[in-house]
mmCIF file of N, CA, C and O in Angstrom:
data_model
loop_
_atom_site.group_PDB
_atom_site.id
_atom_site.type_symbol
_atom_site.label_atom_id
_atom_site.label_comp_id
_atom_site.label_asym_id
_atom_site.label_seq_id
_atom_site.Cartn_x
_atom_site.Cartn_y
_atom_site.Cartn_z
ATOM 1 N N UNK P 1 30.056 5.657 12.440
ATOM 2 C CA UNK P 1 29.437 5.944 11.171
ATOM 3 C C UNK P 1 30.152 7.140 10.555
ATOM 4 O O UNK P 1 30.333 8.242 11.072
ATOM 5 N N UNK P 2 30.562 6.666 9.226
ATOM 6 C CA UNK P 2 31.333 8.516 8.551
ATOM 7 C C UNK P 2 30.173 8.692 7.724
ATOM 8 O O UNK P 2 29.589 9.702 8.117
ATOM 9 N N UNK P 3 29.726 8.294 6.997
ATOM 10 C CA UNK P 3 28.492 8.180 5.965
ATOM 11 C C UNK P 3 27.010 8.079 6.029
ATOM 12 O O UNK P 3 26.705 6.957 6.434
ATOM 13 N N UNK P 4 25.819 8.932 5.748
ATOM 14 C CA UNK P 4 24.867 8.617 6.100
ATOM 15 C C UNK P 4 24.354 9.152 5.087
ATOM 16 O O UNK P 4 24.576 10.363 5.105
ATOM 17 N N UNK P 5 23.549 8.706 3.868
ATOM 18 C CA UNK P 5 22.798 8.610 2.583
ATOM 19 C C UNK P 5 21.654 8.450 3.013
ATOM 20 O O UNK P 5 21.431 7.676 3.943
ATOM 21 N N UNK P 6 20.236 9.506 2.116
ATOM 22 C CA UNK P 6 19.165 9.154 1.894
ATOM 23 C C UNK P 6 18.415 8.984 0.900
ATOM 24 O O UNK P 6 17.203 8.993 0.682
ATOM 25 N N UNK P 7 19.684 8.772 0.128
ATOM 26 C CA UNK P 7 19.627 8.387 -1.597
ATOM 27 C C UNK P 7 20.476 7.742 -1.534
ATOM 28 O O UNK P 7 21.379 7.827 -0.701
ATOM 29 N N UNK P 8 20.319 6.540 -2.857
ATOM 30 C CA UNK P 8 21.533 5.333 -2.770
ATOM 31 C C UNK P 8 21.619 4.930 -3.989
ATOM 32 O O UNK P 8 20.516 4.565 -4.398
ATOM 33 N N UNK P 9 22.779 4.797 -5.060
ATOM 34 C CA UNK P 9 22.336 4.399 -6.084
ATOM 35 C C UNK P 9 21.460 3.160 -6.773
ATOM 36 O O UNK P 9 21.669 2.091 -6.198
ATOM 37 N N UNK P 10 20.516 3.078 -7.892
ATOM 38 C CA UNK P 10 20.153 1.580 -8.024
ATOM 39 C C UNK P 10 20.674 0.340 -7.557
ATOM 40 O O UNK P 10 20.185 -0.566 -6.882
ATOM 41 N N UNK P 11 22.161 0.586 -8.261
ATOM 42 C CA UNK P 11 23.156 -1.088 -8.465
ATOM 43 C C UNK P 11 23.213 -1.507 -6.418
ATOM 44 O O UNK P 11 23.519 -2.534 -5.813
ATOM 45 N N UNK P 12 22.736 -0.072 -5.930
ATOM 46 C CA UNK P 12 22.756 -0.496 -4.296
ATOM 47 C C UNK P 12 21.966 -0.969 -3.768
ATOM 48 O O UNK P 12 21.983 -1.729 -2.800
ATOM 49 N N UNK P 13 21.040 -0.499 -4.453
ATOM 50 C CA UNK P 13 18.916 -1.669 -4.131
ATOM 51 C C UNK P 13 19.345 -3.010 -4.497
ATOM 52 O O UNK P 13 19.213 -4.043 -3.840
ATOM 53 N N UNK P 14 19.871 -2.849 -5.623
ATOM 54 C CA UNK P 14 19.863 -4.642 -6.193
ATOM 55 C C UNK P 14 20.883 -5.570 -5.680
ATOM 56 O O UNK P 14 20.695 -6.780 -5.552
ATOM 57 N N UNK P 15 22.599 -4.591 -5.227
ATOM 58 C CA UNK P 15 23.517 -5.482 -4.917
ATOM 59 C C UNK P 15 22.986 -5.965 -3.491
ATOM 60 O O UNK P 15 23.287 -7.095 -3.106
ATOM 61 N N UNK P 16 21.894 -4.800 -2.396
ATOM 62 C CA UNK P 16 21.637 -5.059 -1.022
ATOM 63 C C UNK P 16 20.395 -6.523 -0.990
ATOM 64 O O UNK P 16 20.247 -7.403 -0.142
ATOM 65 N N UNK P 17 19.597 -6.241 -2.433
ATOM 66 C CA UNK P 17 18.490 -7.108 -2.199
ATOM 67 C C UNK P 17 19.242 -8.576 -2.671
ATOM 68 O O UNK P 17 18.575 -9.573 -2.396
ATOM 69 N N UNK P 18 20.313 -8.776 -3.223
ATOM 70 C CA UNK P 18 20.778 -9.960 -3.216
ATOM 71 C C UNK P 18 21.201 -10.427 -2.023
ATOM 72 O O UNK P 18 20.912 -11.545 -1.595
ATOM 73 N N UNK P 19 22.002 -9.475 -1.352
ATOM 74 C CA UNK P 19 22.610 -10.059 -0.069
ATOM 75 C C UNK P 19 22.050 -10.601 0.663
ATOM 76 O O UNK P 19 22.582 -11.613 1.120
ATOM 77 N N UNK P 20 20.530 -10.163 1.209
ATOM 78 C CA UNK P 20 19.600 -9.805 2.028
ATOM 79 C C UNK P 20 18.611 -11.534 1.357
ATOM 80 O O UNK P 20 18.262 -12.467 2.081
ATOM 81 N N UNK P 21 18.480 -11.465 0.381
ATOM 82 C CA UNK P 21 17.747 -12.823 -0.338
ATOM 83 C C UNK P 21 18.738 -14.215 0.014
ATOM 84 O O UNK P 21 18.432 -15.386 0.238
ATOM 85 N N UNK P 22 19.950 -13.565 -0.043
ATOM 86 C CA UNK P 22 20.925 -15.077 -0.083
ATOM 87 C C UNK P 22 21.279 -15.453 1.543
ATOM 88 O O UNK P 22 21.967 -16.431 1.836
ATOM 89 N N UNK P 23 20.838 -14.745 2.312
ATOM 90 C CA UNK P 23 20.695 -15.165 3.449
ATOM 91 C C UNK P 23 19.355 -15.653 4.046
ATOM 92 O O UNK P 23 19.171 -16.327 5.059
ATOM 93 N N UNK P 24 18.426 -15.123 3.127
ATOM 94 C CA UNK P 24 16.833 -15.185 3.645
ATOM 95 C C UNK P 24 16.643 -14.777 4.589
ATOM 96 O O UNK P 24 16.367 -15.414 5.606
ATOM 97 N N UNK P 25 16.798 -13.049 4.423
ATOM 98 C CA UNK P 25 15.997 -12.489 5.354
ATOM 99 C C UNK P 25 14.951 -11.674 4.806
ATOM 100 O O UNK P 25 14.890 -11.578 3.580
ATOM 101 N N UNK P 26 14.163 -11.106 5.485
ATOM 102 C CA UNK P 26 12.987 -10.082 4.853
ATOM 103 C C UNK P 26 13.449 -8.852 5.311
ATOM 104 O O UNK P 26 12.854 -7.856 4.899
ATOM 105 N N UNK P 27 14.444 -8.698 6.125
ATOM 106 C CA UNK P 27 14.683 -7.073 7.045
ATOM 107 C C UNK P 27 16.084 -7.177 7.146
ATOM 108 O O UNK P 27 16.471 -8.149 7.794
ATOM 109 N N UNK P 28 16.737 -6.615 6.792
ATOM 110 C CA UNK P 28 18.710 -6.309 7.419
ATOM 111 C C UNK P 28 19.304 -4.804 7.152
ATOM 112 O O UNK P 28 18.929 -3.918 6.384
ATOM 113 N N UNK P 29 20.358 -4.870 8.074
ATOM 114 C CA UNK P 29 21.269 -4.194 7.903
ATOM 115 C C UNK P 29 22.532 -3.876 7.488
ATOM 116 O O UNK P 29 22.990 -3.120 8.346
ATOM 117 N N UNK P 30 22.901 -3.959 7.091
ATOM 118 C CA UNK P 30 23.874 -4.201 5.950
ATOM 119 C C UNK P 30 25.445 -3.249 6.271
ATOM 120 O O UNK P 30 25.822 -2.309 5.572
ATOM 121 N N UNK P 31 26.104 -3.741 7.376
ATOM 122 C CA UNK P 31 27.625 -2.881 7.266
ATOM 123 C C UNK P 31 28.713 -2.946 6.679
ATOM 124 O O UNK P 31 29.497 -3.889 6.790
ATOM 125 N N UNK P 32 28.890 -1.899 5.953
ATOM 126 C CA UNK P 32 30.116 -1.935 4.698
ATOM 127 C C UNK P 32 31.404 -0.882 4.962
ATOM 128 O O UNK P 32 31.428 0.184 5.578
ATOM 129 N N UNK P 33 32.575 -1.686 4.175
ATOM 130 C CA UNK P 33 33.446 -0.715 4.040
ATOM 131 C C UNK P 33 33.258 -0.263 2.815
ATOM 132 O O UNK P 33 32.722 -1.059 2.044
ATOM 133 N N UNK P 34 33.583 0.938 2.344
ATOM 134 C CA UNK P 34 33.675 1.018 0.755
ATOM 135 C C UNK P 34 35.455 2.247 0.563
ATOM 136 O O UNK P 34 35.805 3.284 1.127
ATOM 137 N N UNK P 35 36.069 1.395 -0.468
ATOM 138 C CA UNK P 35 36.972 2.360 -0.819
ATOM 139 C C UNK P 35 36.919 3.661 -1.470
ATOM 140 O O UNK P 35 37.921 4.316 -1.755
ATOM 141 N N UNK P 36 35.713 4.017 -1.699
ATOM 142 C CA UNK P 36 35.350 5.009 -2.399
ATOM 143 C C UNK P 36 34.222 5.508 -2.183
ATOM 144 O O UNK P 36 33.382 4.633 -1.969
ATOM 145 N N UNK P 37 33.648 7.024 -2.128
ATOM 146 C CA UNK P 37 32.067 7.264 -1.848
ATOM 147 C C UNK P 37 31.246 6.618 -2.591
ATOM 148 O O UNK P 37 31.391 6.472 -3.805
ATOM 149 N N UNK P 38 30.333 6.186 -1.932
ATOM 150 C CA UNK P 38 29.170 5.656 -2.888
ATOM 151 C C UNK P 38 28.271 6.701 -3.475
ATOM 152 O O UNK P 38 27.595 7.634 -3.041
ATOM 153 N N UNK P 39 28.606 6.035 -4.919
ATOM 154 C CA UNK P 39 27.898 6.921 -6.208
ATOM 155 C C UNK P 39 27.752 5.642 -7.331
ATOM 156 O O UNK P 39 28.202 4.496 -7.294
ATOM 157 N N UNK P 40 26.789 6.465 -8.504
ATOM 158 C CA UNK P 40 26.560 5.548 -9.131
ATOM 159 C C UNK P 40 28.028 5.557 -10.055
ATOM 160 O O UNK P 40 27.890 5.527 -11.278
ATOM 161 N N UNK P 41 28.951 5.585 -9.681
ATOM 162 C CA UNK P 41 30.326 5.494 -10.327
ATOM 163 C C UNK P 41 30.974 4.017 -9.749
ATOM 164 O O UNK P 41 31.745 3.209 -10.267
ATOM 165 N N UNK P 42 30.340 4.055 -8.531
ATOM 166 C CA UNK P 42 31.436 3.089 -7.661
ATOM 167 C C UNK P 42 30.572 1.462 -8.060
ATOM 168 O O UNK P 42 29.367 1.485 -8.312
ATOM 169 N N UNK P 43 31.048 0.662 -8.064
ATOM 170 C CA UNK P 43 31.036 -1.015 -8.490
ATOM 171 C C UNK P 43 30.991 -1.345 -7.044
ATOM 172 O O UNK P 43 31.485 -0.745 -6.090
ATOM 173 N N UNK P 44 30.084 -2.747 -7.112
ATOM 174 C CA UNK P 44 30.255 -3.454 -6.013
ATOM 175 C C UNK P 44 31.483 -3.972 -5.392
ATOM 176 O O UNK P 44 31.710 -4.247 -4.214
ATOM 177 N N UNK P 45 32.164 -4.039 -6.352
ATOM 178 C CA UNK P 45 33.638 -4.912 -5.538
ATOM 179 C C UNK P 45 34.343 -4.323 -4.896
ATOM 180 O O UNK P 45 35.403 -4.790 -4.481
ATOM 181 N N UNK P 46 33.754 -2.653 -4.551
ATOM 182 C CA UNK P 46 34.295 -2.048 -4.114
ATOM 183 C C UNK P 46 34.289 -1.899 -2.502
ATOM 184 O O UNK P 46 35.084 -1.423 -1.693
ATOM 185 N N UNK P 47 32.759 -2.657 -2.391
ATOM 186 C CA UNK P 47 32.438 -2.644 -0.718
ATOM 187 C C UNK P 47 33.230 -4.284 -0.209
ATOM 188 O O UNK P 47 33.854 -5.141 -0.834
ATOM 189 N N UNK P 48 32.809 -4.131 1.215
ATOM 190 C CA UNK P 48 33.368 -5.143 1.535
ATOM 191 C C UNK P 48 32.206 -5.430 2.884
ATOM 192 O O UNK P 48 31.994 -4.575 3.743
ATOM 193 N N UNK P 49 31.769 -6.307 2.870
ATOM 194 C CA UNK P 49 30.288 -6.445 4.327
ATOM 195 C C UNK P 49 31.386 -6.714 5.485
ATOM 196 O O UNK P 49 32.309 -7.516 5.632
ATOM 197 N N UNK P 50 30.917 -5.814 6.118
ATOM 198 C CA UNK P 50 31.380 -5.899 7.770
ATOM 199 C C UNK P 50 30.778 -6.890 8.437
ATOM 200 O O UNK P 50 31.354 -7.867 8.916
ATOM 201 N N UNK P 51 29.018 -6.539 8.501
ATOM 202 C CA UNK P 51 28.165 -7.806 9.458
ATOM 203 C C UNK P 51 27.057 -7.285 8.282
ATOM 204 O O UNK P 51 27.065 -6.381 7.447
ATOM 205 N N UNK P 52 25.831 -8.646 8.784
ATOM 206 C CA UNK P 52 24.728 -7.977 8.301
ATOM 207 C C UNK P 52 23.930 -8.293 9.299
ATOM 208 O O UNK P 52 23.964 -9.439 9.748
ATOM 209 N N UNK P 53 23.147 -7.419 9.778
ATOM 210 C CA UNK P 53 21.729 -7.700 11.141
ATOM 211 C C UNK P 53 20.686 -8.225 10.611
ATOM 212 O O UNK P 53 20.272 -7.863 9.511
ATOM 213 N N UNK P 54 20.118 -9.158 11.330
ATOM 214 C CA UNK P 54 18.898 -9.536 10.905
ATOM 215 C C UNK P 54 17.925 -9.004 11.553
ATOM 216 O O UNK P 54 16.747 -9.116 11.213
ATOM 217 N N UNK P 55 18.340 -8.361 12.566
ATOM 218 C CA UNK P 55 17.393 -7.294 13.173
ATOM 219 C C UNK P 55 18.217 -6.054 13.559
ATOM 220 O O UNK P 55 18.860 -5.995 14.607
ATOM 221 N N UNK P 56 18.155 -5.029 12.612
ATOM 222 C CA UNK P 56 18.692 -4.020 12.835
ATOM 223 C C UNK P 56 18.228 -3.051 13.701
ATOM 224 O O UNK P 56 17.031 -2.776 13.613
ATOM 225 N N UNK P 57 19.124 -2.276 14.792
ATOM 226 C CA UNK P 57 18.160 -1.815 15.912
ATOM 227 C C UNK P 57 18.526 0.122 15.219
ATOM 228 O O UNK P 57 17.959 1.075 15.753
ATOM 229 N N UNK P 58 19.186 0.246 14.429
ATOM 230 C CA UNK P 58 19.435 1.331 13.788
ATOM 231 C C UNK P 58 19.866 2.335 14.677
ATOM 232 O O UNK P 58 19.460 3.492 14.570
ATOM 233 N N UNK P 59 20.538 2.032 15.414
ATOM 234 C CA UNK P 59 21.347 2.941 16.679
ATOM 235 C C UNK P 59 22.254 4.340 15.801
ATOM 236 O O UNK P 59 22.315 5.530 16.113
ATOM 237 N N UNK P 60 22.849 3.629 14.674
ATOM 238 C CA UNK P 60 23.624 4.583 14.007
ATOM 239 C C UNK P 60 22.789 5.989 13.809
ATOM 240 O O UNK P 60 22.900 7.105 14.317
ATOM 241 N N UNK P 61 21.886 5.404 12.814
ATOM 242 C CA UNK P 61 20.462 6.353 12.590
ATOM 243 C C UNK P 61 20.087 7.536 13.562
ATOM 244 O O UNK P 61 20.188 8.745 13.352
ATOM 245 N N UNK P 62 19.495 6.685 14.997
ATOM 246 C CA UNK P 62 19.555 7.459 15.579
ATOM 247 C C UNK P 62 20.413 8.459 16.441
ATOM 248 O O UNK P 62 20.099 9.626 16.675
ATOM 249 N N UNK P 63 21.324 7.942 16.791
ATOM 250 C CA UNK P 63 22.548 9.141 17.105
ATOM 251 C C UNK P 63 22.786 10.164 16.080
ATOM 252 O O UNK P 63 23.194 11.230 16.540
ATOM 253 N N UNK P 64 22.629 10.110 14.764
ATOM 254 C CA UNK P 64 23.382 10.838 13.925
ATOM 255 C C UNK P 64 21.961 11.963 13.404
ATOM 256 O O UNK P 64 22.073 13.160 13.142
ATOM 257 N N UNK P 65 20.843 11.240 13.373
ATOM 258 C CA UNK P 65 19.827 11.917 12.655
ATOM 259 C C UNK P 65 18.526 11.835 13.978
ATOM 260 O O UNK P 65 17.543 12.570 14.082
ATOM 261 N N UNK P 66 18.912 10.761 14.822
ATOM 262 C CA UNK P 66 17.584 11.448 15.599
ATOM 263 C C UNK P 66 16.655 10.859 15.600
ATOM 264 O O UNK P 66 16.288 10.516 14.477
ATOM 265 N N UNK P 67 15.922 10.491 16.581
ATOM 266 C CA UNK P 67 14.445 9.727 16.505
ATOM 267 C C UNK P 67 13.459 9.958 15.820
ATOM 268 O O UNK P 67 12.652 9.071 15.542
ATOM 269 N N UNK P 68 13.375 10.823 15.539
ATOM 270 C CA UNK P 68 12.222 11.165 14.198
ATOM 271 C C UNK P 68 12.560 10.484 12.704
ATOM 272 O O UNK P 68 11.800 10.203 11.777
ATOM 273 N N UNK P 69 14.153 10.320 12.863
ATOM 274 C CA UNK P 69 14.264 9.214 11.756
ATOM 275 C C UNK P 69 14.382 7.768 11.577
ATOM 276 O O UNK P 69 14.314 6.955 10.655
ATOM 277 N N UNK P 70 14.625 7.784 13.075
ATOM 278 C CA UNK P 70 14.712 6.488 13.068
ATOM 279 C C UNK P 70 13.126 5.578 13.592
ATOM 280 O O UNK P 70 12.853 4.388 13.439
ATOM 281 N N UNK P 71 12.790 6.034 13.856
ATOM 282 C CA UNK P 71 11.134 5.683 13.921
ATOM 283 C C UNK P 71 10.247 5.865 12.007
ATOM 284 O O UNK P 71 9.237 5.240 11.686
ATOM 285 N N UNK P 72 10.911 6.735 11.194
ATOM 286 C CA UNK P 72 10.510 6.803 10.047
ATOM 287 C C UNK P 72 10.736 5.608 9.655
ATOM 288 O O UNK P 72 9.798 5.093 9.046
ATOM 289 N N UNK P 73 11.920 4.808 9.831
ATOM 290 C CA UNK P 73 12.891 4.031 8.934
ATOM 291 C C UNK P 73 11.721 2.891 9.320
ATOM 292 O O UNK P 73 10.981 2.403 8.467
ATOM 293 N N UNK P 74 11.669 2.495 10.951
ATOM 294 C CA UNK P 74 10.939 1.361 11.131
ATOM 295 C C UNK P 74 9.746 1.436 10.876
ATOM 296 O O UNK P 74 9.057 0.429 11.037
ATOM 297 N N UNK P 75 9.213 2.533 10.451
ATOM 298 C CA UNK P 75 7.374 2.504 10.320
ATOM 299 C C UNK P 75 7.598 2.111 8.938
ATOM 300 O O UNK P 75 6.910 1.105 8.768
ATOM 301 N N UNK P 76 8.186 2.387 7.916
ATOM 302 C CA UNK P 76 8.293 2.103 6.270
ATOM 303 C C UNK P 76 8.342 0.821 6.396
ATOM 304 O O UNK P 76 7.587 0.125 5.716
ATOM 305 N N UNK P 77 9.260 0.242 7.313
ATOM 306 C CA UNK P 77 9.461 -1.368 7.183
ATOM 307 C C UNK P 77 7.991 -2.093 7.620
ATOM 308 O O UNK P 77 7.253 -2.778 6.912
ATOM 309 N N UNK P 78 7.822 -1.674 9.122
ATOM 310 C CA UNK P 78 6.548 -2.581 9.674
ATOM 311 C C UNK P 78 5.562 -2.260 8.101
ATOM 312 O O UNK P 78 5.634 -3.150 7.253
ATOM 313 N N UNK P 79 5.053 -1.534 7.911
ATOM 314 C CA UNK P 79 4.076 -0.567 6.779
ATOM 315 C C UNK P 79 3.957 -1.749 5.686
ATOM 316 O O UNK P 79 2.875 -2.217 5.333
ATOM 317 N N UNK P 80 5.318 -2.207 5.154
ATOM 318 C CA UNK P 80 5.628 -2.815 3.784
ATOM 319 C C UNK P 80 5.345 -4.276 4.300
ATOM 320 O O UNK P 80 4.823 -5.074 3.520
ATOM 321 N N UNK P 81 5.622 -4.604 5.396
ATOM 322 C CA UNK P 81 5.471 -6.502 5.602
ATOM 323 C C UNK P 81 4.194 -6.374 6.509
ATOM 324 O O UNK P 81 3.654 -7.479 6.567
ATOM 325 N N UNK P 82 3.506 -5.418 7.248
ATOM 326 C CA UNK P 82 2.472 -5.963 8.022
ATOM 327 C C UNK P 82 0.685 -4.854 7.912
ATOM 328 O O UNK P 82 -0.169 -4.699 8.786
ATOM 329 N N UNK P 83 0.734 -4.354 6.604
ATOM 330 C CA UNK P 83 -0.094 -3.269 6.315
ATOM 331 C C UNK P 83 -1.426 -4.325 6.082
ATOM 332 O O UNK P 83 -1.236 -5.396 5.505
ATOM 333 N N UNK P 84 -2.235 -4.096 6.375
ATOM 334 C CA UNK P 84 -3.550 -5.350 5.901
ATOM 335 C C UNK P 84 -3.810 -4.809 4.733
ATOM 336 O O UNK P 84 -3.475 -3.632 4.871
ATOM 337 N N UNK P 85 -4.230 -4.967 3.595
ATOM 338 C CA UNK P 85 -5.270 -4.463 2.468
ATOM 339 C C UNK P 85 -6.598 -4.393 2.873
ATOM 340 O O UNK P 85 -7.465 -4.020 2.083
#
């Protein structure tokens, strides 16, 4: 991992939620090259998908930032698909 964002630009919600829809998944991970830092300057054509997980175990996450974040990441997810009303 060289890169680790906890801000991402819009065009990155929407280019990830396409990817993520055109495979039909509800949960992924998404590995990219990009020729350039990601900012809201940089265009999609700029990445290139490495893999995408359909179950991401977020190993990166935690080596770099630590279990306290990486337990954040998966409670937001379980939270959003399995919260009862």
């Amino acid at each position: 991992m060289v890169e680790l964002t906890h801000s991402v630009p819009e065009w990155l919600h929407r280019w990830s939620a396409r990817v993520v829809q055109t495979l039909g998944l509800r949960v992924a991970g998404i590995d990219v090259f990009s020729r350039l830092p990601i900012t809201d300057a940089v265009a999609e054509d700029n990445l290139v998908i490495i893999e995408v997980n359909s179950n991401p175990n977020l190993a990166g996450i935690y080596k770099n930032e630590g279990v306290e974040q990486a337990v954040a990441v998966w409670k937001k997810i379980l939270l959003k698909f399995f919260k009862s009303n």
